[in-house]
PDB file of C-alpha atoms and ligand atoms in Angstrom:
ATOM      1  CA  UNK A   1       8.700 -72.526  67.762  1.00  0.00           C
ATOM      2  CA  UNK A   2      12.041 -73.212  69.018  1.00  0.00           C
ATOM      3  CA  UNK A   3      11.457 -73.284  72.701  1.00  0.00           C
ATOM      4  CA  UNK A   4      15.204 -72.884  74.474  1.00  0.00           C
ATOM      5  CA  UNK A   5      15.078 -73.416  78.601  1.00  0.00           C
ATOM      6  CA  UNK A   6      17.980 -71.591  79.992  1.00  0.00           C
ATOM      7  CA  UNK A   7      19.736 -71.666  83.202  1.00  0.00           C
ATOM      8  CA  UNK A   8      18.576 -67.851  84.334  1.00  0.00           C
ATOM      9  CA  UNK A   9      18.246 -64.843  83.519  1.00  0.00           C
ATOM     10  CA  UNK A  10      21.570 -63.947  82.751  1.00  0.00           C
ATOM     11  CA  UNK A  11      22.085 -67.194  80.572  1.00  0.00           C
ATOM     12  CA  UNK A  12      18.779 -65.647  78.937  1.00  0.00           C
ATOM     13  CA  UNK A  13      20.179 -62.239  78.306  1.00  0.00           C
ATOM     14  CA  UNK A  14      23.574 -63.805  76.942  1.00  0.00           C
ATOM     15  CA  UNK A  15      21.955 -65.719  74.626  1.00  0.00           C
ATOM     16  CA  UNK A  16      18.876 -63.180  73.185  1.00  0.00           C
ATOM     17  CA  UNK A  17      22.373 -60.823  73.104  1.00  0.00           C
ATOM     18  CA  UNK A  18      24.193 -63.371  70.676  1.00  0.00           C
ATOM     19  CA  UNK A  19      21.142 -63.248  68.286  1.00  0.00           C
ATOM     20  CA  UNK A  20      20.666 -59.803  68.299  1.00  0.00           C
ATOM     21  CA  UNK A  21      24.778 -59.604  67.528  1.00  0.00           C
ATOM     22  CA  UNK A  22      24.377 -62.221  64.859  1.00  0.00           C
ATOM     23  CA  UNK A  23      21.652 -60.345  63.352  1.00  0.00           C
ATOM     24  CA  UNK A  24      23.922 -56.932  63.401  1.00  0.00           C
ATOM     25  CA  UNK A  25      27.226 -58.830  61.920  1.00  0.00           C
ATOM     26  CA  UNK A  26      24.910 -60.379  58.738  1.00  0.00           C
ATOM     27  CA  UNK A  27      23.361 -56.870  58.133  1.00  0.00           C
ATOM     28  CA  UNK A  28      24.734 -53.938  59.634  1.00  0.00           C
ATOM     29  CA  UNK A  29      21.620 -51.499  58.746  1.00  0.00           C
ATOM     30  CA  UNK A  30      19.026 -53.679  60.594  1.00  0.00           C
ATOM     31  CA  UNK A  31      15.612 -53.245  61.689  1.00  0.00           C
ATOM     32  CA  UNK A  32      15.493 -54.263  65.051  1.00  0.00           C
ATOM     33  CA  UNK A  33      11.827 -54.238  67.218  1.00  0.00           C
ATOM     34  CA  UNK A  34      12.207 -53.163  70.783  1.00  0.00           C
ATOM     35  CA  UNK A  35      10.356 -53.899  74.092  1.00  0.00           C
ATOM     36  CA  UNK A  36      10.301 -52.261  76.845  1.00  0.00           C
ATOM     37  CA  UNK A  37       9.682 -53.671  80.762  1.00  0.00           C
ATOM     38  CA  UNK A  38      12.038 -55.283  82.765  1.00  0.00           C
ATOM     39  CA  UNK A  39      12.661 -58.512  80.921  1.00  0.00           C
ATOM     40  CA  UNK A  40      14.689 -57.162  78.228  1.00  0.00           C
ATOM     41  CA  UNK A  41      16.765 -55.049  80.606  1.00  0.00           C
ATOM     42  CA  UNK A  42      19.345 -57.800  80.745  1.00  0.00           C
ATOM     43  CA  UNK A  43      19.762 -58.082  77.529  1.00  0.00           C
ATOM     44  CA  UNK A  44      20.173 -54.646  76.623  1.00  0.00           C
ATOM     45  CA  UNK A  45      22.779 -54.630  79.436  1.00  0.00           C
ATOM     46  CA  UNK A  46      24.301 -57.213  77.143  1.00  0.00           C
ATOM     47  CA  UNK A  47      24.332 -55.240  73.650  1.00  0.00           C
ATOM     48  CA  UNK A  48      25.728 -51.949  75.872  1.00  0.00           C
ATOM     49  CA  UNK A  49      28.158 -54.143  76.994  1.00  0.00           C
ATOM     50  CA  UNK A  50      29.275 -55.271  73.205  1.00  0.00           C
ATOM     51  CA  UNK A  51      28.634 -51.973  72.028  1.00  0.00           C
ATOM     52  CA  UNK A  52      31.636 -50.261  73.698  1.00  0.00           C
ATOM     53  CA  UNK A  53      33.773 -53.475  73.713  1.00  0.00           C
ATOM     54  CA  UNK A  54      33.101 -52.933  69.948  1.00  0.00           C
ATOM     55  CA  UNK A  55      32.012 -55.945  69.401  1.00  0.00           C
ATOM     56  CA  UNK A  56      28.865 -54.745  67.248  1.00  0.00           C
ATOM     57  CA  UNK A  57      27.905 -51.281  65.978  1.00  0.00           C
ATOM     58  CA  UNK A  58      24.269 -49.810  66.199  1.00  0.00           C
ATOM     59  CA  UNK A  59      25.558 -47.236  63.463  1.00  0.00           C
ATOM     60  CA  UNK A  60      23.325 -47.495  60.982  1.00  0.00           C
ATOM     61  CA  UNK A  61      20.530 -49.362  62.829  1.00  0.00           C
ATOM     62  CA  UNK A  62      16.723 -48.275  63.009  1.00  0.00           C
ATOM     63  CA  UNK A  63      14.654 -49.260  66.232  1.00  0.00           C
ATOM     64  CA  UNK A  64      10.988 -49.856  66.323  1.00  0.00           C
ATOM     65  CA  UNK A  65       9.546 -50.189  70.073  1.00  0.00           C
ATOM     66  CA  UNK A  66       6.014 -51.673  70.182  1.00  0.00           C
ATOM     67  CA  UNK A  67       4.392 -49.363  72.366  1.00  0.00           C
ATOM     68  CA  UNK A  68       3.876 -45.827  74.669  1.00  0.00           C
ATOM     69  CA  UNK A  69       1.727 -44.757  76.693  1.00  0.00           C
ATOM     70  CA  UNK A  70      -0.967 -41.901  75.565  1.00  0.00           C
ATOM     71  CA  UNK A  71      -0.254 -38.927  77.495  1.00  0.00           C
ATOM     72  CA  UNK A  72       2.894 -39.008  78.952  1.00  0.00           C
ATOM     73  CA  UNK A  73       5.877 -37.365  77.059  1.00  0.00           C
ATOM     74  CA  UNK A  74       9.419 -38.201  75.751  1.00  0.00           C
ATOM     75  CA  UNK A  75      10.384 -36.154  78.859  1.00  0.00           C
ATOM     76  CA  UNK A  76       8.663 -37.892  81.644  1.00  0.00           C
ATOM     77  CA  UNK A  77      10.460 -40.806  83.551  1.00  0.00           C
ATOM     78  CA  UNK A  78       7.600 -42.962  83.331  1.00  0.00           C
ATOM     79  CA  UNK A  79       7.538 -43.362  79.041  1.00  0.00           C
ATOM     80  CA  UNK A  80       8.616 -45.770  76.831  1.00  0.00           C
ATOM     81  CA  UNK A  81      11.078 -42.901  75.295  1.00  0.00           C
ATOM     82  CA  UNK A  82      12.426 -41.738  78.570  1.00  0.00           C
ATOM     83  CA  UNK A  83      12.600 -45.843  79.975  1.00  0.00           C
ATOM     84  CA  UNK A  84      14.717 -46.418  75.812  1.00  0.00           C
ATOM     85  CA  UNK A  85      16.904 -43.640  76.198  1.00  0.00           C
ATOM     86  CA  UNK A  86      17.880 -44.387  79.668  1.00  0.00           C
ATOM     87  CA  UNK A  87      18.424 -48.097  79.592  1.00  0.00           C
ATOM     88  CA  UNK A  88      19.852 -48.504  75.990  1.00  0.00           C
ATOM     89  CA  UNK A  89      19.938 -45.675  73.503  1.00  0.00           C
ATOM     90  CA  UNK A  90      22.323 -43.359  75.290  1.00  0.00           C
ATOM     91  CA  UNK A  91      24.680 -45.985  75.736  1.00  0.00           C
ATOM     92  CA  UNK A  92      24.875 -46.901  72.405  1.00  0.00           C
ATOM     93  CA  UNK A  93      26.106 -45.540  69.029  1.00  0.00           C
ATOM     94  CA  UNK A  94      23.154 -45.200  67.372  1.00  0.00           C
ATOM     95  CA  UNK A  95      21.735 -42.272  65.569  1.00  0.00           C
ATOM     96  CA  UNK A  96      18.925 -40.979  67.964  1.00  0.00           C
ATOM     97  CA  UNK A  97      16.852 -40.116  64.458  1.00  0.00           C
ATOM     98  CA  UNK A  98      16.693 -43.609  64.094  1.00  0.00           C
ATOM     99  CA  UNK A  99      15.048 -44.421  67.165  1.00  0.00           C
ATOM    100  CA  UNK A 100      11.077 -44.491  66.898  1.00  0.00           C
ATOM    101  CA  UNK A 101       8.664 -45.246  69.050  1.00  0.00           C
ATOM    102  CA  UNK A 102       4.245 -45.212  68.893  1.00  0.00           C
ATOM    103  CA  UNK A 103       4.575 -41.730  70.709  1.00  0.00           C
ATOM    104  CA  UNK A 104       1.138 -39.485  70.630  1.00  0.00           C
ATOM    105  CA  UNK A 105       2.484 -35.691  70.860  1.00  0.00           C
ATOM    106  CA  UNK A 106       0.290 -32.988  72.385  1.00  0.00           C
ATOM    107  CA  UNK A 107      -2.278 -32.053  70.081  1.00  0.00           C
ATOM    108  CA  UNK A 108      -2.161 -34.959  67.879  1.00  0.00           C
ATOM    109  CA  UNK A 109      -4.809 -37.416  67.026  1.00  0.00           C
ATOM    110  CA  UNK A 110      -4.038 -40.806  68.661  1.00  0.00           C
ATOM    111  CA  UNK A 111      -6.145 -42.599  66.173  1.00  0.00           C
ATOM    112  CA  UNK A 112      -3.833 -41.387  63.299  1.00  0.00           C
ATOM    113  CA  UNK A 113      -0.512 -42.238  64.944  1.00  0.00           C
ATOM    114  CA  UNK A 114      -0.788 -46.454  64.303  1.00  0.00           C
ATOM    115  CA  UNK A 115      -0.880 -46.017  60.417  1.00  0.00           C
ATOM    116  CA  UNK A 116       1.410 -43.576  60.068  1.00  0.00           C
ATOM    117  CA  UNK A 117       3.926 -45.519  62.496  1.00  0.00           C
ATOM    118  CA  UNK A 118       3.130 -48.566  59.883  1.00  0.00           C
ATOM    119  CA  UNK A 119       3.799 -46.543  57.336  1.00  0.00           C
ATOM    120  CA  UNK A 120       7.214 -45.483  58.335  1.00  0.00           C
ATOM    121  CA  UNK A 121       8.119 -49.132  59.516  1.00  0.00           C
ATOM    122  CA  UNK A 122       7.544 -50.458  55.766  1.00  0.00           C
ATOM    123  CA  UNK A 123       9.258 -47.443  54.647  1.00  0.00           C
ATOM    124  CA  UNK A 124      12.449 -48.992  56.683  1.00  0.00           C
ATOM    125  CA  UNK A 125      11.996 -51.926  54.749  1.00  0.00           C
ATOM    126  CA  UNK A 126      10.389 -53.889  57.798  1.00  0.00           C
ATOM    127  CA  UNK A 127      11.000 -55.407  60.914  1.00  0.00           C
ATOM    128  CA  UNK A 128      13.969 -57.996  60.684  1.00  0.00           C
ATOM    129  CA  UNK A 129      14.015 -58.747  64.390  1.00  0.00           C
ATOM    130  CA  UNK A 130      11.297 -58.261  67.299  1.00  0.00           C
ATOM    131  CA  UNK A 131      11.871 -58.668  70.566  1.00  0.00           C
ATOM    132  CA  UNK A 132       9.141 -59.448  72.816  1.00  0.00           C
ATOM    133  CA  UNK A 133       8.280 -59.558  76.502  1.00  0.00           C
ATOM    134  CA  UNK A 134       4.723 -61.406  77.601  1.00  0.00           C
ATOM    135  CA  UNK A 135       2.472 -60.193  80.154  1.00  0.00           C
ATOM    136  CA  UNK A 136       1.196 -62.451  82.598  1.00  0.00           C
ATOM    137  CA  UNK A 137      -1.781 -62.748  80.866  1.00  0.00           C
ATOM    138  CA  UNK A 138      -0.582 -63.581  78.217  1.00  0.00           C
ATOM    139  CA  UNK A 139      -0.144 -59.713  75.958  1.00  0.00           C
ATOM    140  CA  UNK A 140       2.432 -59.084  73.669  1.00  0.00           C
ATOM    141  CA  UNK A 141       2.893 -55.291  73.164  1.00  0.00           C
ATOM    142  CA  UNK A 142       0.069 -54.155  74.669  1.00  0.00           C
ATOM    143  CA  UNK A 143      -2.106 -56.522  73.018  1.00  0.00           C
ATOM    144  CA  UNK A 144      -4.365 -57.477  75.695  1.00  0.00           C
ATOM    145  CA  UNK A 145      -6.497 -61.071  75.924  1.00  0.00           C
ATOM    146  CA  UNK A 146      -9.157 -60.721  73.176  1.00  0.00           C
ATOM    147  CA  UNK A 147      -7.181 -58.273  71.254  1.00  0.00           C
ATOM    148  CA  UNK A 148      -8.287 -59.444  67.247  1.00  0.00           C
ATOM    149  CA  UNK A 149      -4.962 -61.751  65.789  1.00  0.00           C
ATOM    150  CA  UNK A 150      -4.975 -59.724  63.425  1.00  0.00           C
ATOM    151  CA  UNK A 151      -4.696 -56.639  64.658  1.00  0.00           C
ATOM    152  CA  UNK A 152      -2.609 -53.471  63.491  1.00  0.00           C
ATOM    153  CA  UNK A 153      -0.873 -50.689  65.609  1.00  0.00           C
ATOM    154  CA  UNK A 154      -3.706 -48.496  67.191  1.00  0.00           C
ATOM    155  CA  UNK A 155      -5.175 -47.416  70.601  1.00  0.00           C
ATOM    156  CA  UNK A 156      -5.873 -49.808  73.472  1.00  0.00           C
ATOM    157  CA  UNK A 157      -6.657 -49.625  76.468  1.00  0.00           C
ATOM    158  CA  UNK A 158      -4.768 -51.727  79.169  1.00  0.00           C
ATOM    159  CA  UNK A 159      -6.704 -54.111  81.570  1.00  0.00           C
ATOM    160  CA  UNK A 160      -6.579 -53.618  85.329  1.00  0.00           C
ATOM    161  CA  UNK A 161      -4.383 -56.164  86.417  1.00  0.00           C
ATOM    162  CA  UNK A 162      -2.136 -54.734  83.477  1.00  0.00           C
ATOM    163  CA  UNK A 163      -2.185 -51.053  85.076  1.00  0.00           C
ATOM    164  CA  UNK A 164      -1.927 -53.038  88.590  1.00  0.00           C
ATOM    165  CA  UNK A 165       1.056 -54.546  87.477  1.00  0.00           C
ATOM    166  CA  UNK A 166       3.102 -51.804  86.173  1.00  0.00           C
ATOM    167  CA  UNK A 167       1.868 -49.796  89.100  1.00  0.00           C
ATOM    168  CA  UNK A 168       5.201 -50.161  90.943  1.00  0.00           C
ATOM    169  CA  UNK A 169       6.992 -47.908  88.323  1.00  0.00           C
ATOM    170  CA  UNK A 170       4.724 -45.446  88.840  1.00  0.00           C
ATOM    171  CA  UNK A 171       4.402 -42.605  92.336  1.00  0.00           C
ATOM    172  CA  UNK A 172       1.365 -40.699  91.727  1.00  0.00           C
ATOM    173  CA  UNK A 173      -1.031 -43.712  90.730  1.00  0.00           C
ATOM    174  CA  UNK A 174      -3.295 -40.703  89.206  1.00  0.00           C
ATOM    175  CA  UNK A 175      -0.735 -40.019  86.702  1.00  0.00           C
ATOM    176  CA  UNK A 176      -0.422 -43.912  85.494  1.00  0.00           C
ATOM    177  CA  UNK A 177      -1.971 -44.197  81.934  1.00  0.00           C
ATOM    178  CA  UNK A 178      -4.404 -46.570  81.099  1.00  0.00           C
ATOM    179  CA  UNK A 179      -4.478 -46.244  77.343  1.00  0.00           C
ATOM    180  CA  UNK A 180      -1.247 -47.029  75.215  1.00  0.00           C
ATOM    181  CA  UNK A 181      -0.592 -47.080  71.411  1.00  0.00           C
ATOM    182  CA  UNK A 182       0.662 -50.484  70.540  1.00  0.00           C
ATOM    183  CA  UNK A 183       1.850 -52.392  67.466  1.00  0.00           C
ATOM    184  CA  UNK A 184      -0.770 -55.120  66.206  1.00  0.00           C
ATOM    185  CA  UNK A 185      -0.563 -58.518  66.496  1.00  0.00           C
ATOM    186  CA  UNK A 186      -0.390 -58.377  62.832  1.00  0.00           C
ATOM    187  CA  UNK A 187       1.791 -56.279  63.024  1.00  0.00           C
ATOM    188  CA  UNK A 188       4.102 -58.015  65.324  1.00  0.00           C
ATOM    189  CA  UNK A 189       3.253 -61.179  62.561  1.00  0.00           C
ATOM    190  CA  UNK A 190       5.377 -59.442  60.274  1.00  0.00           C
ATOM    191  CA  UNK A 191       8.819 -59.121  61.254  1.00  0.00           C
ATOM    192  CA  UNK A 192      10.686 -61.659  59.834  1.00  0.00           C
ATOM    193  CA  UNK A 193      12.222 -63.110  63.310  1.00  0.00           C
ATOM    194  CA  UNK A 194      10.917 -62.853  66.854  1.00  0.00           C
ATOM    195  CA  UNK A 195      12.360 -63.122  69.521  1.00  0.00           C
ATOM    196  CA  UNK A 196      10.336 -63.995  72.628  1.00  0.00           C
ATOM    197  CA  UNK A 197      12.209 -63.622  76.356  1.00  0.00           C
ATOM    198  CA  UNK A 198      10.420 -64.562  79.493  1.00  0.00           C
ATOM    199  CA  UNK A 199      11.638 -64.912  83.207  1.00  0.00           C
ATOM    200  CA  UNK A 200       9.924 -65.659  86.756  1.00  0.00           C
ATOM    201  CA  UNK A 201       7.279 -67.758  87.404  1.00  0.00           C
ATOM    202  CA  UNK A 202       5.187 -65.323  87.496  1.00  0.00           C
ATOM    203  CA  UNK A 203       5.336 -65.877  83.907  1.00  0.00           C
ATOM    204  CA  UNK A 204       5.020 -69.810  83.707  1.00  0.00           C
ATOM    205  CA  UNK A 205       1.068 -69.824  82.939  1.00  0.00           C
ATOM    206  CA  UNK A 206       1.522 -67.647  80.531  1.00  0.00           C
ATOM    207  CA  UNK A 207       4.296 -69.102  78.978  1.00  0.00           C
ATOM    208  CA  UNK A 208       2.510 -72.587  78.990  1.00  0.00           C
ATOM    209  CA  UNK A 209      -0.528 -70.992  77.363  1.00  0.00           C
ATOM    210  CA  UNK A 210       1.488 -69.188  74.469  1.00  0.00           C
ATOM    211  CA  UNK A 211       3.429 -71.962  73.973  1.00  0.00           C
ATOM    212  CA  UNK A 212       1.358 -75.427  74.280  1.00  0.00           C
ATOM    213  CA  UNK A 213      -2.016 -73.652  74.532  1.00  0.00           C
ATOM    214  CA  UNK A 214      -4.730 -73.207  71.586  1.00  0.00           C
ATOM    215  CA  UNK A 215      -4.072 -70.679  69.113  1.00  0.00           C
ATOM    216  CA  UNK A 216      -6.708 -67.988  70.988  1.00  0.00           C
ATOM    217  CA  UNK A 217      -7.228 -64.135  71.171  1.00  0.00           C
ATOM    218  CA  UNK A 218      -7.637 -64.615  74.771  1.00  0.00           C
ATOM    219  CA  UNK A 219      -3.494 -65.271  74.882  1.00  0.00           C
ATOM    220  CA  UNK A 220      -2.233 -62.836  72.307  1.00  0.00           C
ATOM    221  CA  UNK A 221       1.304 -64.691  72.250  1.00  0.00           C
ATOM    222  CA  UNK A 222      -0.131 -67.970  71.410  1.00  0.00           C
ATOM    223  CA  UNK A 223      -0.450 -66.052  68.013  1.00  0.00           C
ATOM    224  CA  UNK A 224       3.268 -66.569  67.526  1.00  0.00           C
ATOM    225  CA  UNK A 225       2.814 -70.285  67.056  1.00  0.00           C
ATOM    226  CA  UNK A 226       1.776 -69.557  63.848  1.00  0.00           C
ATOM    227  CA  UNK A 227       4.423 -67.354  62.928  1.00  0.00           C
ATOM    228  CA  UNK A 228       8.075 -68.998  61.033  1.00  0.00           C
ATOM    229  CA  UNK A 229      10.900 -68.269  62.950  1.00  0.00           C
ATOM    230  CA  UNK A 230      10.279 -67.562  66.883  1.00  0.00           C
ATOM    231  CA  UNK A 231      12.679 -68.045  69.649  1.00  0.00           C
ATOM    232  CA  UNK A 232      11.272 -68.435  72.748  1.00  0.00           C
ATOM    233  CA  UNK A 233      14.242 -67.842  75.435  1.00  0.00           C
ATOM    234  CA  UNK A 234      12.867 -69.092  78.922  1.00  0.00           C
ATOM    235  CA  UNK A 235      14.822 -68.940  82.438  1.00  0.00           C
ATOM    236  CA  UNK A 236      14.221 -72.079  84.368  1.00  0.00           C
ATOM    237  CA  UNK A 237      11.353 -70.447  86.237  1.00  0.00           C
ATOM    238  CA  UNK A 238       9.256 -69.265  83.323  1.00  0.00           C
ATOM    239  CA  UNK A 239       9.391 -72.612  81.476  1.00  0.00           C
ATOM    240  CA  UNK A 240       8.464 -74.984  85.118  1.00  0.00           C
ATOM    241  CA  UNK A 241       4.645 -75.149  83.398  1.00  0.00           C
ATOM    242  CA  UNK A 242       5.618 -76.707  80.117  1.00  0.00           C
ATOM    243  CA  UNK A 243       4.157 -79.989  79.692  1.00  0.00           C
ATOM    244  CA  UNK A 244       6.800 -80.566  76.704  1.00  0.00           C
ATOM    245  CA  UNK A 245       9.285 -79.555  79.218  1.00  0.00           C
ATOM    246  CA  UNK A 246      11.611 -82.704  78.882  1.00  0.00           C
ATOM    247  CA  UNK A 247      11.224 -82.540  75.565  1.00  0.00           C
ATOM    248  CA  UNK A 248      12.392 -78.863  74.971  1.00  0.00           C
ATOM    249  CA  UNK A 249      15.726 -79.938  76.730  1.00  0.00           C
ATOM    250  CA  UNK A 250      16.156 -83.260  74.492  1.00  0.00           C
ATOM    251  CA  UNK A 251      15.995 -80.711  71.314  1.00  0.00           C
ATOM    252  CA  UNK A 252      18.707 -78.612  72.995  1.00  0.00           C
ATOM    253  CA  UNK A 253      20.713 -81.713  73.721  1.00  0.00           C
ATOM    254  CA  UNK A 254      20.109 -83.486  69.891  1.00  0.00           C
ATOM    255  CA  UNK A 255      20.999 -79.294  68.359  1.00  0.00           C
ATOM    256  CA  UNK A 256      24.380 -79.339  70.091  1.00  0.00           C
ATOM    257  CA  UNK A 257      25.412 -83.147  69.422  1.00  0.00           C
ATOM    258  CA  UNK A 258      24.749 -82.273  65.963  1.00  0.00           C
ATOM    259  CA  UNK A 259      26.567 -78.845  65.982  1.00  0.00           C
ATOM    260  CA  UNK A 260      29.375 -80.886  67.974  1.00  0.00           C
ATOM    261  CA  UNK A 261      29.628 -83.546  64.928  1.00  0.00           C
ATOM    262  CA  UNK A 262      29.293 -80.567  62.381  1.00  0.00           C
ATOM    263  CA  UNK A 263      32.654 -78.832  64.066  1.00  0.00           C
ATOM    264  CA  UNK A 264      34.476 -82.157  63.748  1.00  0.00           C
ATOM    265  CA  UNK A 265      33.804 -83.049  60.493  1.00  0.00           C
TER     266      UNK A 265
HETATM  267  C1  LIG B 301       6.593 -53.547  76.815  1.00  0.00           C
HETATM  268  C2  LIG B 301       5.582 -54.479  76.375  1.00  0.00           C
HETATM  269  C3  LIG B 301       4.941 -55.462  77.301  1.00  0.00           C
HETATM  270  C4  LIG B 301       5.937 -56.151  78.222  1.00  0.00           C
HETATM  271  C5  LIG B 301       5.214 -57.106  79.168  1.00  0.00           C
HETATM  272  C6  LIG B 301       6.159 -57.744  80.142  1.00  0.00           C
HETATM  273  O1  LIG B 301       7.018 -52.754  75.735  1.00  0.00           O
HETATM  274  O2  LIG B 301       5.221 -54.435  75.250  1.00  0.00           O
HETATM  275  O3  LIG B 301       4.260 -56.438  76.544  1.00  0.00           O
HETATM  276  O4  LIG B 301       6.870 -56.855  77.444  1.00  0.00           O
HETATM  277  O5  LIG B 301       4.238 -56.408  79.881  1.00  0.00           O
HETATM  278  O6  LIG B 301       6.669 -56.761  80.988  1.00  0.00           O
HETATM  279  P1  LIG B 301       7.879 -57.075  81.979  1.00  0.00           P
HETATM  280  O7  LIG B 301       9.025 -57.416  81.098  1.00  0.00           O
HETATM  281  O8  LIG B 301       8.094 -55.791  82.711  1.00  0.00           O
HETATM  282  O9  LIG B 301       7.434 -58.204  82.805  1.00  0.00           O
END
């Protein structure tokens, strides 16, 4: 894992941006996994931003978010859909076709939507970029604690302090969902880059748990230490748990002496 301890937020944003713009200028038509939540918010601020300084083009890109809630449609302000188009896909050149998310319409089986969302993400060629938020306890997608490692994209239902803490987005409590479809952890295993953001302590233990912890169901992130090529892109806050702390800095320093000595040779 290559654990990077930023100034703030907006240092975090800049640099999950830069990757994400990297990733577009080596291969225009990529494959890019979405999150929703607040943490990302920033960043897609960022890629809007680059977008229409035309810096980088979302032309021919395909999206993949990780999750939506059952029973809520592309029209209502609470969904995944509704919360994509407002904060990044209308702001952006892409090609609204290419935009998918786990979405259940009315009438449809919610068992059969994970493997036919699988099925179109290989058909895309897969994932080349996820990027993830992490729950305070620890989920990725909505891959609560005890979710299997292995998992695929299928039902779930969210735990209570899940629901409690995405209550604030949410007037009529009644109407909050408390089942989701969300990619796997297997499935999230299988993009070929992830990119993890976290900010707040609120999000220190959980941070510390997925980073330094046991590999263990009951933090679904800590999954990613097993994966090739994570970024974990932490705002001062988030990463005041680690015990490797010091050490995470040291690697930053040794990375840009070495980048320093590569641009003057
Ligand atoms: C959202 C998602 C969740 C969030 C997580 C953190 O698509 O999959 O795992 O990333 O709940 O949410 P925020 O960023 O709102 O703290």
């Amino acid at each position: 894992m290559d654990v990077v301890i930023l100034k703030d937020d907006a240092a975090v944003a800049a640099e999950a941006a830069a990757i994400v713009r990297q990733l577009l200028t080596q291969k225009p038509a990529a494959v890019l996994g979405l999150a929703s939540g607040n943490t990302p918010l920033a960043t897609y601020r960022r890629l809007i931003q680059d977008c229409k300084q035309g810096l980088i083009s979302f032309r021919d890109v395909t999206t993949f978010n990780l999750d939506e809630y059952i029973g809520l449609g592309a029209e209502d302000p609470q969904s995944y859909r509704h919360f994509m188009q407002r904060e990044l896909f209308e702001h952006i050149d892409i090609d609204p076709g290419s935009t998918f998310l786990p979405e259940c319409g009315v009438g449809e089986d919610p068992l059969a939507i994970g493997p036919a969302y699988e099925a179109l993400i290989r058909s895309r060629g897969g994932i080349d970029l996820q990027i993830l938020g992490i729950g305070q306890n620890g989920h990725i997608g909505f891959n609560e604690p005890a979710s299997s490692l292995r998992s695929r994209t299928r039902v779930k239902t969210l735990t209570r302090d899940t629901v409690e803490a995405n209550r604030k987005y949410f007037d009529d409590p009644l109407k909050q969902p408390r089942t989701a479809i969300t990619m796997g952890i297997g499935s999230i295993m299988e993009a070929r880059q992830v990119l993890l953001l976290a900010t707040g302590a609120s999000k220190a233990e959980a941070v510390r748990q997925a980073v330094e912890g046991p590999v263990a169901a009951m933090c679904p992130a800590s999954m990613l230490q097993m994966h090739e090529t994570v970024t974990v892109l932490l705002d001062r806050e988030a990463a005041s748990r680690l015990e490797l702390h010091d050490y995470f800095e040291w690697v930053a320093e040794q990375k840009r002496l070495l980048l320093d000595s590569r641009a003057d040779a």
